[in-house]
Amino acid sequence: MIAGGGSVVIAGGRLVDPSIGVDALRDVRIRDGIVVEVGEHIALEDGDIAIDASNAFVSPGFIDMHVHLREPGFPEKETIVTGTHAAVRGGFTAVACMPNTEPALDDPAVLRAVVAAAAERAKCRVYPIGAITRGRLGRELCDYHALQAAGAVAFSDDGSTVEDTALLVRAALAAAGEAPFISHCEDEGIKAGGVMNEGVTSRRLGLQGSPAIAEESIVARDCTIAIETRKRWHIAHITTAAGLDLVRAAKLQATHVTCEVTPHHLAFTDELVATLGSAAKVNPPLRTHADAAALRQGVRDGSIDACASDHAPHTDAEKSGDFEHAAVGFTGLEIAAGALAYAIEDLSLRRYVEVLSTAPARILNIPGGSLRVGSPGDAVVFADRPWRVDPQQFASKGRVTPFAGRTLPRRIIATIVGGIVAFCEDL
Ligand SMILES: [Zn+2]
């Protein structure tokens, strides 16, 4: 990280900022952590740090609203330091971290410890997501007011579904305010121990499949709860065409329903399990060609609000061995932005920046997602330059990704967090 005495000027780039409706060559000056000037040509002053963005794009810093930092509890998988280092290499200036830690983020003191550790050691902004139920066990509600006061920006039992519908309705009614609930949608009974998508490939490989309805039934239930309780609701990592149609239908009745998708569910199908094995093992699982095509269309047409990595690092040992017992999920922060461009080649830059930045800021009601004068000085510079994914180069402790060896069409040039150059490929 570079501490500068003067200000940072990002010069010569094509600024794409949907929040202010700009898509044009613009320079950006950040001083004392705040955007102070956006203009056609900003003259450099003594002490300025200049970032050359010519032949590149400039946008509000990316915000990953679905990240597992593994701290507290699993430092061998990831830490706040390694996770946020991976984040800034991936263009992210803020991440929201999921509560499936040990202990879970179900208690104000645990949240405050994460916030304090992040303030001291993180390379980007960290926003914790509190648990919906104590220990994420689905039995006892958390104190949402206390969690919000301690820094929680949303509530989720991610990794698990709150199976007790009555309890979830009570949770929604108990939580006042604007912090959304985030649903992990997998009915464990229907899933019945499934380790990949149920379909031709699972049958051919002789693996227990998890059918689409395991996800869709919970999407339908939670959209209904959102509409009835008027609580803001966000469906995490949606994977099926029918599930997306359920969200579309809910949005017609309730503007406070949103959803996200991951780059891997946009790019890949369950056939990848046959060739990559546990490097393609994830929850919810990779689905079919028709599902991935529907998700890509959902990103283009705005039915899918945000793109999130679901960064879920594990040790190499946990990801090796036989498929059924291998850990679920993979690392993603360093490649997510490039992987989105890989998955949807024809995505407009405006939508690209919206789903990676403006929308997550809006959904979580956090600063960022805009380079309007007066906004936080969080920016990213990226370019259409192909690069090959080599997990050995990752800052994340996780080395396993289904994008390993793929050539992604877009890469991160520089990441500026609060006016500090947190990553720059030339330095
Ligand atoms: Zn999840």
CSV table of C-alpha atoms and ligand atoms in Angstrom, one decimal:
chain,number,residue,atom,x,y,z
A,1,MET,CA,0.0,0.0,0.0
A,2,ILE,CA,1.2,3.5,-0.8
A,3,ALA,CA,0.6,6.4,1.4
A,4,GLY,CA,0.6,9.7,-0.5
A,5,GLY,CA,1.1,13.1,0.9
A,6,GLY,CA,-0.9,14.8,-2.0
A,7,SER,CA,-3.9,13.7,-3.8
A,8,VAL,CA,-4.5,10.9,-6.3
A,9,VAL,CA,-5.3,11.9,-9.9
A,10,ILE,CA,-6.6,9.2,-12.2
A,11,ALA,CA,-5.9,10.6,-15.6
A,12,GLY,CA,-6.8,9.9,-19.2
A,13,GLY,CA,-9.3,7.1,-18.6
A,14,ARG,CA,-12.9,6.4,-19.9
A,15,LEU,CA,-15.0,7.0,-16.8
A,16,VAL,CA,-18.0,4.7,-16.6
A,17,ASP,CA,-20.2,5.7,-13.7
A,18,PRO,CA,-23.9,4.8,-14.0
A,19,SER,CA,-24.7,6.7,-10.7
A,20,ILE,CA,-24.0,10.0,-12.4
A,21,GLY,CA,-24.8,8.9,-16.0
A,22,VAL,CA,-21.3,9.4,-17.3
A,23,ASP,CA,-19.5,7.4,-20.0
A,24,ALA,CA,-16.8,9.7,-21.3
A,25,LEU,CA,-13.1,10.6,-21.0
A,26,ARG,CA,-12.7,12.1,-17.6
A,27,ASP,CA,-10.0,12.7,-15.0
A,28,VAL,CA,-10.8,12.1,-11.3
A,29,ARG,CA,-9.0,13.7,-8.4
A,30,ILE,CA,-9.3,12.2,-4.9
A,31,ARG,CA,-8.1,14.2,-1.9
A,32,ASP,CA,-8.3,13.3,1.8
A,33,GLY,CA,-10.2,10.2,0.8
A,34,ILE,CA,-12.9,12.0,-1.0
A,35,VAL,CA,-13.6,12.6,-4.7
A,36,VAL,CA,-13.1,16.3,-5.1
A,37,GLU,CA,-13.0,16.8,-8.8
A,38,VAL,CA,-14.2,15.1,-12.0
A,39,GLY,CA,-13.2,16.9,-15.2
A,40,GLU,CA,-12.0,16.6,-18.8
A,41,HIS,CA,-8.4,17.6,-17.8
A,42,ILE,CA,-7.1,18.0,-14.3
A,43,ALA,CA,-3.7,19.6,-14.0
A,44,LEU,CA,-1.2,17.8,-11.8
A,45,GLU,CA,0.1,19.5,-8.7
A,46,ASP,CA,3.2,18.9,-6.7
A,47,GLY,CA,2.9,15.8,-4.5
A,48,ASP,CA,0.1,14.3,-6.6
A,49,ILE,CA,0.1,10.6,-7.3
A,50,ALA,CA,-0.8,10.2,-11.0
A,51,ILE,CA,-2.4,7.0,-12.2
A,52,ASP,CA,-2.3,6.6,-15.9
A,53,ALA,CA,-5.6,5.3,-17.1
A,54,SER,CA,-5.2,5.9,-20.8
A,55,ASN,CA,-6.7,3.1,-22.9
A,56,ALA,CA,-8.4,1.9,-19.8
A,57,PHE,CA,-11.7,2.3,-17.9
A,58,VAL,CA,-12.3,4.1,-14.6
A,59,SER,CA,-15.3,3.3,-12.4
A,60,PRO,CA,-16.4,3.4,-8.8
A,61,GLY,CA,-14.6,0.7,-6.9
A,62,PHE,CA,-16.2,-2.7,-7.1
A,63,ILE,CA,-18.2,-4.0,-4.1
A,64,ASP,CA,-18.4,-7.7,-3.5
A,65,MET,CA,-21.5,-8.3,-1.4
A,66,HIS,CA,-20.9,-12.0,-0.8
A,67,VAL,CA,-17.5,-13.0,0.5
A,68,HIS,CA,-16.2,-15.5,3.1
A,69,LEU,CA,-13.2,-14.1,4.9
A,70,ARG,CA,-13.0,-17.1,7.2
A,71,GLU,CA,-12.0,-14.9,10.2
A,72,PRO,CA,-12.6,-15.6,13.0
A,73,GLY,CA,-12.1,-19.3,13.1
A,74,PHE,CA,-10.4,-20.6,10.0
A,75,PRO,CA,-7.1,-18.6,9.4
A,76,GLU,CA,-5.7,-21.6,7.5
A,77,LYS,CA,-8.3,-20.9,4.8
A,78,GLU,CA,-8.2,-17.1,4.7
A,79,THR,CA,-7.7,-14.1,6.9
A,80,ILE,CA,-8.9,-10.5,6.8
A,81,VAL,CA,-5.5,-9.6,5.5
A,82,THR,CA,-5.2,-12.2,2.8
A,83,GLY,CA,-8.9,-11.9,1.8
A,84,THR,CA,-8.8,-8.1,1.4
A,85,HIS,CA,-5.5,-8.3,-0.4
A,86,ALA,CA,-7.1,-10.6,-2.9
A,87,ALA,CA,-10.1,-8.2,-3.0
A,88,VAL,CA,-8.0,-5.1,-4.0
A,89,ARG,CA,-6.2,-7.2,-6.6
A,90,GLY,CA,-9.6,-8.0,-8.0
A,91,GLY,CA,-10.7,-4.3,-8.2
A,92,PHE,CA,-12.9,-4.5,-5.0
A,93,THR,CA,-12.7,-1.5,-2.7
A,94,ALA,CA,-15.3,-3.1,-0.3
A,95,VAL,CA,-16.5,-6.5,0.6
A,96,ALA,CA,-19.3,-7.8,2.7
A,97,CYS,CA,-18.3,-10.8,4.7
A,98,MET,CA,-20.7,-13.7,5.5
A,99,PRO,CA,-21.3,-14.9,9.1
A,100,ASN,CA,-20.4,-18.5,8.8
A,101,THR,CA,-17.3,-18.1,10.8
A,102,GLU,CA,-16.3,-19.7,14.2
A,103,PRO,CA,-17.8,-18.2,16.3
A,104,ALA,CA,-20.6,-17.1,13.9
A,105,LEU,CA,-21.3,-13.4,13.5
A,106,ASP,CA,-24.3,-13.7,15.7
A,107,ASP,CA,-23.2,-11.5,18.6
A,108,PRO,CA,-22.3,-7.8,18.7
A,109,ALA,CA,-19.0,-8.4,20.4
A,110,VAL,CA,-17.9,-10.8,17.6
A,111,LEU,CA,-19.0,-8.3,14.9
A,112,ARG,CA,-17.1,-5.5,16.7
A,113,ALA,CA,-14.0,-7.6,16.7
A,114,VAL,CA,-14.2,-8.1,13.0
A,115,VAL,CA,-14.8,-4.4,12.4
A,116,ALA,CA,-11.8,-3.5,14.6
A,117,ALA,CA,-9.5,-6.1,13.0
A,118,ALA,CA,-10.6,-4.8,9.5
A,119,ALA,CA,-9.9,-1.1,10.6
A,120,GLU,CA,-6.4,-2.1,11.6
A,121,ARG,CA,-5.4,-4.7,8.9
A,122,ALA,CA,-7.7,-4.8,5.9
A,123,LYS,CA,-6.7,-3.4,2.5
A,124,CYS,CA,-10.3,-2.5,1.6
A,125,ARG,CA,-13.5,-1.7,3.4
A,126,VAL,CA,-15.1,-4.6,5.2
A,127,TYR,CA,-18.8,-4.7,6.0
A,128,PRO,CA,-19.9,-7.7,8.2
A,129,ILE,CA,-23.2,-9.5,7.6
A,130,GLY,CA,-24.8,-10.6,10.8
A,131,ALA,CA,-26.5,-14.0,11.3
A,132,ILE,CA,-30.2,-14.5,11.2
A,133,THR,CA,-30.2,-17.2,13.9
A,134,ARG,CA,-27.9,-17.9,16.8
A,135,GLY,CA,-25.0,-20.1,15.7
A,136,ARG,CA,-26.8,-20.2,12.2
A,137,LEU,CA,-28.6,-23.2,13.6
A,138,GLY,CA,-32.0,-22.0,12.6
A,139,ARG,CA,-33.6,-22.2,16.0
A,140,GLU,CA,-33.2,-18.9,17.9
A,141,LEU,CA,-33.4,-15.3,16.5
A,142,CYS,CA,-30.4,-12.9,16.9
A,143,ASP,CA,-30.8,-9.4,18.3
A,144,TYR,CA,-30.9,-7.5,15.0
A,145,HIS,CA,-30.8,-4.0,16.6
A,146,ALA,CA,-27.7,-4.9,18.5
A,147,LEU,CA,-26.0,-6.4,15.4
A,148,GLN,CA,-26.8,-3.4,13.3
A,149,ALA,CA,-25.4,-1.1,16.0
A,150,ALA,CA,-22.2,-3.2,15.9
A,151,GLY,CA,-21.9,-2.8,12.2
A,152,ALA,CA,-24.0,-5.4,10.4
A,153,VAL,CA,-25.2,-4.2,7.0
A,154,ALA,CA,-27.4,-7.2,6.3
A,155,PHE,CA,-28.5,-10.5,7.9
A,156,SER,CA,-28.0,-14.0,6.5
A,157,ASP,CA,-27.4,-17.6,7.6
A,158,ASP,CA,-25.5,-18.1,4.3
A,159,GLY,CA,-24.3,-21.6,3.9
A,160,SER,CA,-27.5,-22.8,5.4
A,161,THR,CA,-31.2,-22.1,4.7
A,162,VAL,CA,-33.4,-21.0,7.6
A,163,GLU,CA,-35.7,-24.0,7.2
A,164,ASP,CA,-38.3,-23.0,9.8
A,165,THR,CA,-40.7,-20.8,7.8
A,166,ALA,CA,-42.5,-19.5,10.9
A,167,LEU,CA,-39.2,-18.5,12.5
A,168,LEU,CA,-38.0,-16.7,9.4
A,169,VAL,CA,-41.3,-14.7,9.3
A,170,ARG,CA,-40.7,-13.8,13.0
A,171,ALA,CA,-37.2,-12.8,12.1
A,172,ALA,CA,-38.3,-10.5,9.3
A,173,LEU,CA,-40.9,-8.8,11.5
A,174,ALA,CA,-38.4,-8.4,14.4
A,175,ALA,CA,-35.8,-6.6,12.2
A,176,ALA,CA,-36.7,-3.0,11.7
A,177,GLY,CA,-34.8,-0.7,9.4
A,178,GLU,CA,-33.2,-1.0,6.0
A,179,ALA,CA,-30.7,-3.8,6.4
A,180,PRO,CA,-31.8,-6.6,4.0
A,181,PHE,CA,-32.1,-10.3,4.7
A,182,ILE,CA,-30.0,-12.4,2.4
A,183,SER,CA,-31.3,-15.9,1.5
A,184,HIS,CA,-29.2,-18.9,0.9
A,185,CYS,CA,-31.8,-21.1,-0.9
A,186,GLU,CA,-31.4,-24.8,-0.6
A,187,ASP,CA,-34.0,-27.1,0.9
A,188,GLU,CA,-31.9,-29.7,2.8
A,189,GLY,CA,-34.7,-32.3,2.6
A,190,ILE,CA,-35.1,-32.1,-1.1
A,191,LYS,CA,-31.3,-31.7,-1.6
A,192,ALA,CA,-31.0,-35.0,0.3
A,193,GLY,CA,-27.2,-34.9,0.5
A,194,GLY,CA,-26.8,-34.0,-3.2
A,195,VAL,CA,-23.3,-33.0,-4.1
A,196,MET,CA,-23.9,-31.6,-7.6
A,197,ASN,CA,-26.8,-30.6,-9.9
A,198,GLU,CA,-29.2,-33.5,-10.5
A,199,GLY,CA,-29.2,-34.3,-14.2
A,200,VAL,CA,-27.6,-36.3,-16.9
A,201,THR,CA,-24.0,-35.7,-15.6
A,202,SER,CA,-24.8,-36.6,-12.0
A,203,ARG,CA,-26.4,-39.9,-13.2
A,204,ARG,CA,-23.5,-40.6,-15.5
A,205,LEU,CA,-21.0,-40.0,-12.7
A,206,GLY,CA,-23.1,-41.9,-10.2
A,207,LEU,CA,-23.2,-38.9,-7.8
A,208,GLN,CA,-26.1,-37.9,-5.6
A,209,GLY,CA,-27.8,-34.9,-7.3
A,210,SER,CA,-29.5,-31.9,-5.9
A,211,PRO,CA,-32.5,-30.9,-8.1
A,212,ALA,CA,-33.3,-27.4,-9.1
A,213,ILE,CA,-36.5,-27.5,-7.0
A,214,ALA,CA,-34.4,-27.6,-3.8
A,215,GLU,CA,-33.4,-24.1,-4.6
A,216,GLU,CA,-36.6,-22.8,-6.3
A,217,SER,CA,-38.9,-23.9,-3.5
A,218,ILE,CA,-37.0,-21.7,-1.1
A,219,VAL,CA,-36.7,-18.8,-3.6
A,220,ALA,CA,-40.5,-18.9,-3.9
A,221,ARG,CA,-41.0,-19.1,-0.1
A,222,ASP,CA,-38.6,-16.2,0.7
A,223,CYS,CA,-40.0,-14.0,-2.1
A,224,THR,CA,-43.4,-14.5,-0.6
A,225,ILE,CA,-42.2,-13.6,2.9
A,226,ALA,CA,-40.5,-10.5,1.5
A,227,ILE,CA,-43.7,-9.4,-0.2
A,228,GLU,CA,-45.9,-10.1,2.9
A,229,THR,CA,-43.6,-8.6,5.5
A,230,ARG,CA,-42.4,-5.7,3.3
A,231,LYS,CA,-38.9,-6.5,4.5
A,232,ARG,CA,-36.0,-5.8,2.1
A,233,TRP,CA,-34.9,-9.1,0.8
A,234,HIS,CA,-32.0,-10.3,-1.3
A,235,ILE,CA,-31.6,-13.8,-2.9
A,236,ALA,CA,-28.0,-14.9,-2.9
A,237,HIS,CA,-26.3,-16.8,-5.8
A,238,ILE,CA,-29.4,-17.6,-7.9
A,239,THR,CA,-28.7,-20.5,-10.3
A,240,THR,CA,-31.8,-21.6,-12.1
A,241,ALA,CA,-33.9,-20.2,-14.9
A,242,ALA,CA,-37.2,-20.9,-13.0
A,243,GLY,CA,-35.8,-19.4,-9.8
A,244,LEU,CA,-35.0,-16.2,-11.7
A,245,ASP,CA,-38.5,-16.1,-13.1
A,246,LEU,CA,-39.8,-16.3,-9.5
A,247,VAL,CA,-37.7,-13.3,-8.6
A,248,ARG,CA,-38.9,-11.4,-11.7
A,249,ALA,CA,-42.5,-12.1,-10.6
A,250,ALA,CA,-41.8,-11.0,-7.1
A,251,LYS,CA,-40.2,-7.8,-8.3
A,252,LEU,CA,-43.5,-6.9,-10.1
A,253,GLN,CA,-45.1,-6.8,-6.6
A,254,ALA,CA,-42.2,-5.6,-4.5
A,255,THR,CA,-39.4,-3.2,-5.5
A,256,HIS,CA,-37.4,-4.3,-2.4
A,257,VAL,CA,-36.6,-7.8,-3.7
A,258,THR,CA,-33.2,-8.1,-5.3
A,259,CYS,CA,-30.9,-11.0,-6.3
A,260,GLU,CA,-27.3,-11.7,-7.2
A,261,VAL,CA,-25.4,-14.2,-9.4
A,262,THR,CA,-21.9,-15.5,-9.4
A,263,PRO,CA,-19.5,-15.5,-12.4
A,264,HIS,CA,-19.2,-19.3,-12.1
A,265,HIS,CA,-22.9,-19.9,-12.5
A,266,LEU,CA,-22.9,-17.6,-15.5
A,267,ALA,CA,-19.9,-19.2,-17.2
A,268,PHE,CA,-20.2,-22.9,-16.4
A,269,THR,CA,-22.5,-25.9,-16.3
A,270,ASP,CA,-22.6,-29.1,-14.3
A,271,GLU,CA,-20.8,-30.8,-17.1
A,272,LEU,CA,-17.6,-29.2,-15.7
A,273,VAL,CA,-17.8,-31.6,-12.7
A,274,ALA,CA,-16.9,-34.5,-15.1
A,275,THR,CA,-13.6,-32.8,-16.1
A,276,LEU,CA,-12.6,-30.7,-13.0
A,277,GLY,CA,-14.0,-32.7,-10.1
A,278,SER,CA,-13.9,-30.9,-6.8
A,279,ALA,CA,-12.7,-27.7,-8.5
A,280,ALA,CA,-16.3,-27.5,-9.8
A,281,LYS,CA,-17.9,-28.4,-6.5
A,282,VAL,CA,-20.0,-25.5,-5.1
A,283,ASN,CA,-23.3,-24.7,-3.4
A,284,PRO,CA,-25.7,-24.1,-5.0
A,285,PRO,CA,-24.3,-26.3,-7.7
A,286,LEU,CA,-23.4,-25.5,-11.3
A,287,ARG,CA,-26.6,-26.1,-13.4
A,288,THR,CA,-27.5,-26.6,-17.0
A,289,HIS,CA,-26.8,-24.7,-20.3
A,290,ALA,CA,-30.3,-23.4,-20.3
A,291,ASP,CA,-30.0,-22.1,-16.7
A,292,ALA,CA,-26.6,-20.3,-17.4
A,293,ALA,CA,-28.1,-18.7,-20.5
A,294,ALA,CA,-31.1,-17.5,-18.6
A,295,LEU,CA,-28.9,-16.0,-15.9
A,296,ARG,CA,-26.8,-14.2,-18.5
A,297,GLN,CA,-29.9,-12.7,-19.9
A,298,GLY,CA,-31.0,-11.7,-16.4
A,299,VAL,CA,-27.8,-9.7,-15.9
A,300,ARG,CA,-28.2,-8.0,-19.3
A,301,ASP,CA,-31.9,-7.1,-18.7
A,302,GLY,CA,-31.5,-6.0,-15.1
A,303,SER,CA,-33.6,-8.8,-13.5
A,304,ILE,CA,-30.4,-9.8,-11.7
A,305,ASP,CA,-29.2,-6.8,-9.7
A,306,ALA,CA,-25.7,-7.7,-8.7
A,307,CYS,CA,-22.7,-10.0,-9.4
A,308,ALA,CA,-20.9,-11.4,-6.3
A,309,SER,CA,-18.0,-13.8,-6.2
A,310,ASP,CA,-19.2,-16.0,-3.3
A,311,HIS,CA,-15.4,-16.1,-2.5
A,312,ALA,CA,-15.2,-19.3,-0.5
A,313,PRO,CA,-11.5,-20.3,0.0
A,314,HIS,CA,-10.4,-23.6,1.3
A,315,THR,CA,-7.0,-25.2,1.8
A,316,ASP,CA,-5.7,-27.4,-1.1
A,317,ALA,CA,-6.0,-30.5,1.1
A,318,GLU,CA,-9.7,-29.8,1.8
A,319,LYS,CA,-10.4,-29.4,-2.0
A,320,SER,CA,-8.5,-32.6,-2.9
A,321,GLY,CA,-9.5,-36.2,-2.4
A,322,ASP,CA,-12.8,-37.7,-3.6
A,323,PHE,CA,-15.6,-35.5,-4.9
A,324,GLU,CA,-18.2,-36.4,-2.3
A,325,HIS,CA,-16.0,-35.4,0.6
A,326,ALA,CA,-14.2,-32.4,-0.9
A,327,ALA,CA,-14.9,-28.9,0.5
A,328,VAL,CA,-17.6,-26.9,-1.2
A,329,GLY,CA,-16.8,-23.6,-3.0
A,330,PHE,CA,-13.7,-21.9,-4.2
A,331,THR,CA,-11.7,-18.7,-4.3
A,332,GLY,CA,-13.0,-15.9,-6.4
A,333,LEU,CA,-12.1,-12.3,-5.5
A,334,GLU,CA,-9.1,-11.9,-7.7
A,335,ILE,CA,-10.9,-13.1,-10.8
A,336,ALA,CA,-14.5,-12.2,-10.4
A,337,ALA,CA,-14.5,-9.0,-12.5
A,338,GLY,CA,-12.5,-10.6,-15.3
A,339,ALA,CA,-14.7,-13.7,-15.0
A,340,LEU,CA,-17.9,-11.7,-15.4
A,341,ALA,CA,-16.5,-10.2,-18.7
A,342,TYR,CA,-15.6,-13.8,-19.7
A,343,ALA,CA,-19.0,-15.1,-19.0
A,344,ILE,CA,-21.0,-12.3,-20.7
A,345,GLU,CA,-18.8,-11.0,-23.5
A,346,ASP,CA,-21.5,-8.6,-24.8
A,347,LEU,CA,-22.4,-7.1,-21.5
A,348,SER,CA,-22.6,-3.3,-21.7
A,349,LEU,CA,-20.0,-1.4,-19.6
A,350,ARG,CA,-22.8,0.4,-17.9
A,351,ARG,CA,-24.4,-2.8,-16.7
A,352,TYR,CA,-21.0,-4.2,-15.9
A,353,VAL,CA,-20.2,-1.4,-13.5
A,354,GLU,CA,-23.8,-1.4,-12.2
A,355,VAL,CA,-23.7,-5.1,-11.1
A,356,LEU,CA,-20.2,-4.9,-9.7
A,357,SER,CA,-20.5,-1.6,-7.9
A,358,THR,CA,-23.5,0.7,-8.0
A,359,ALA,CA,-26.1,-2.0,-7.3
A,360,PRO,CA,-24.3,-3.7,-4.3
A,361,ALA,CA,-23.8,-0.3,-2.7
A,362,ARG,CA,-27.5,0.4,-3.1
A,363,ILE,CA,-28.7,-3.0,-1.9
A,364,LEU,CA,-26.5,-2.9,1.3
A,365,ASN,CA,-27.1,0.8,1.8
A,366,ILE,CA,-23.3,1.5,2.2
A,367,PRO,CA,-21.0,4.2,0.9
A,368,GLY,CA,-19.5,3.8,-2.6
A,369,GLY,CA,-20.8,2.8,-5.9
A,370,SER,CA,-20.3,6.4,-7.2
A,371,LEU,CA,-17.6,8.8,-8.1
A,372,ARG,CA,-19.8,11.8,-7.8
A,373,VAL,CA,-17.9,14.7,-6.2
A,374,GLY,CA,-18.1,14.3,-2.4
A,375,SER,CA,-18.3,10.5,-2.6
A,376,PRO,CA,-15.7,8.2,-1.0
A,377,GLY,CA,-12.5,8.0,-3.0
A,378,ASP,CA,-13.0,4.4,-4.0
A,379,ALA,CA,-12.2,3.7,-7.6
A,380,VAL,CA,-11.0,1.0,-9.9
A,381,VAL,CA,-9.0,1.2,-13.2
A,382,PHE,CA,-9.5,-1.8,-15.5
A,383,ALA,CA,-8.8,-2.6,-19.2
A,384,ASP,CA,-9.7,-5.0,-21.9
A,385,ARG,CA,-6.4,-6.9,-21.8
A,386,PRO,CA,-6.6,-10.7,-21.8
A,387,TRP,CA,-4.7,-12.5,-19.0
A,388,ARG,CA,-4.4,-16.1,-18.0
A,389,VAL,CA,-5.6,-17.2,-14.5
A,390,ASP,CA,-2.7,-18.7,-12.6
A,391,PRO,CA,-3.9,-19.6,-9.0
A,392,GLN,CA,-0.3,-19.8,-7.9
A,393,GLN,CA,-0.1,-16.0,-8.2
A,394,PHE,CA,-3.2,-15.4,-5.9
A,395,ALA,CA,-2.9,-13.4,-2.7
A,396,SER,CA,-5.9,-15.4,-1.4
A,397,LYS,CA,-5.0,-18.6,0.5
A,398,GLY,CA,-7.5,-20.4,-1.7
A,399,ARG,CA,-5.9,-21.8,-4.8
A,400,VAL,CA,-8.8,-23.7,-6.4
A,401,THR,CA,-11.0,-22.1,-9.0
A,402,PRO,CA,-12.8,-23.5,-12.1
A,403,PHE,CA,-11.4,-20.5,-14.0
A,404,ALA,CA,-7.8,-21.8,-13.5
A,405,GLY,CA,-6.0,-21.7,-16.8
A,406,ARG,CA,-8.7,-19.8,-18.5
A,407,THR,CA,-8.0,-16.6,-20.4
A,408,LEU,CA,-10.1,-13.7,-19.1
A,409,PRO,CA,-10.6,-10.7,-21.4
A,410,ARG,CA,-10.5,-7.9,-18.8
A,411,ARG,CA,-8.0,-7.2,-16.0
A,412,ILE,CA,-7.6,-4.8,-13.1
A,413,ILE,CA,-4.9,-2.1,-13.5
A,414,ALA,CA,-5.3,-0.2,-10.2
A,415,THR,CA,-7.5,-0.1,-7.1
A,416,ILE,CA,-7.9,3.0,-5.0
A,417,VAL,CA,-9.5,2.7,-1.5
A,418,GLY,CA,-10.2,6.0,0.2
A,419,GLY,CA,-7.6,7.8,-1.8
A,420,ILE,CA,-4.9,5.2,-1.1
A,421,VAL,CA,-3.5,3.2,-4.0
A,422,ALA,CA,-4.2,-0.3,-2.6
A,423,PHE,CA,-3.2,-2.1,-5.8
A,424,CYS,CA,-1.4,-1.0,-9.0
A,425,GLU,CA,-0.1,-3.5,-11.5
A,426,ASP,CA,2.8,-1.3,-12.4
A,427,LEU,CA,4.1,-0.9,-8.9
B,1,ZN,ZN,-24.6,-19.3,0.1
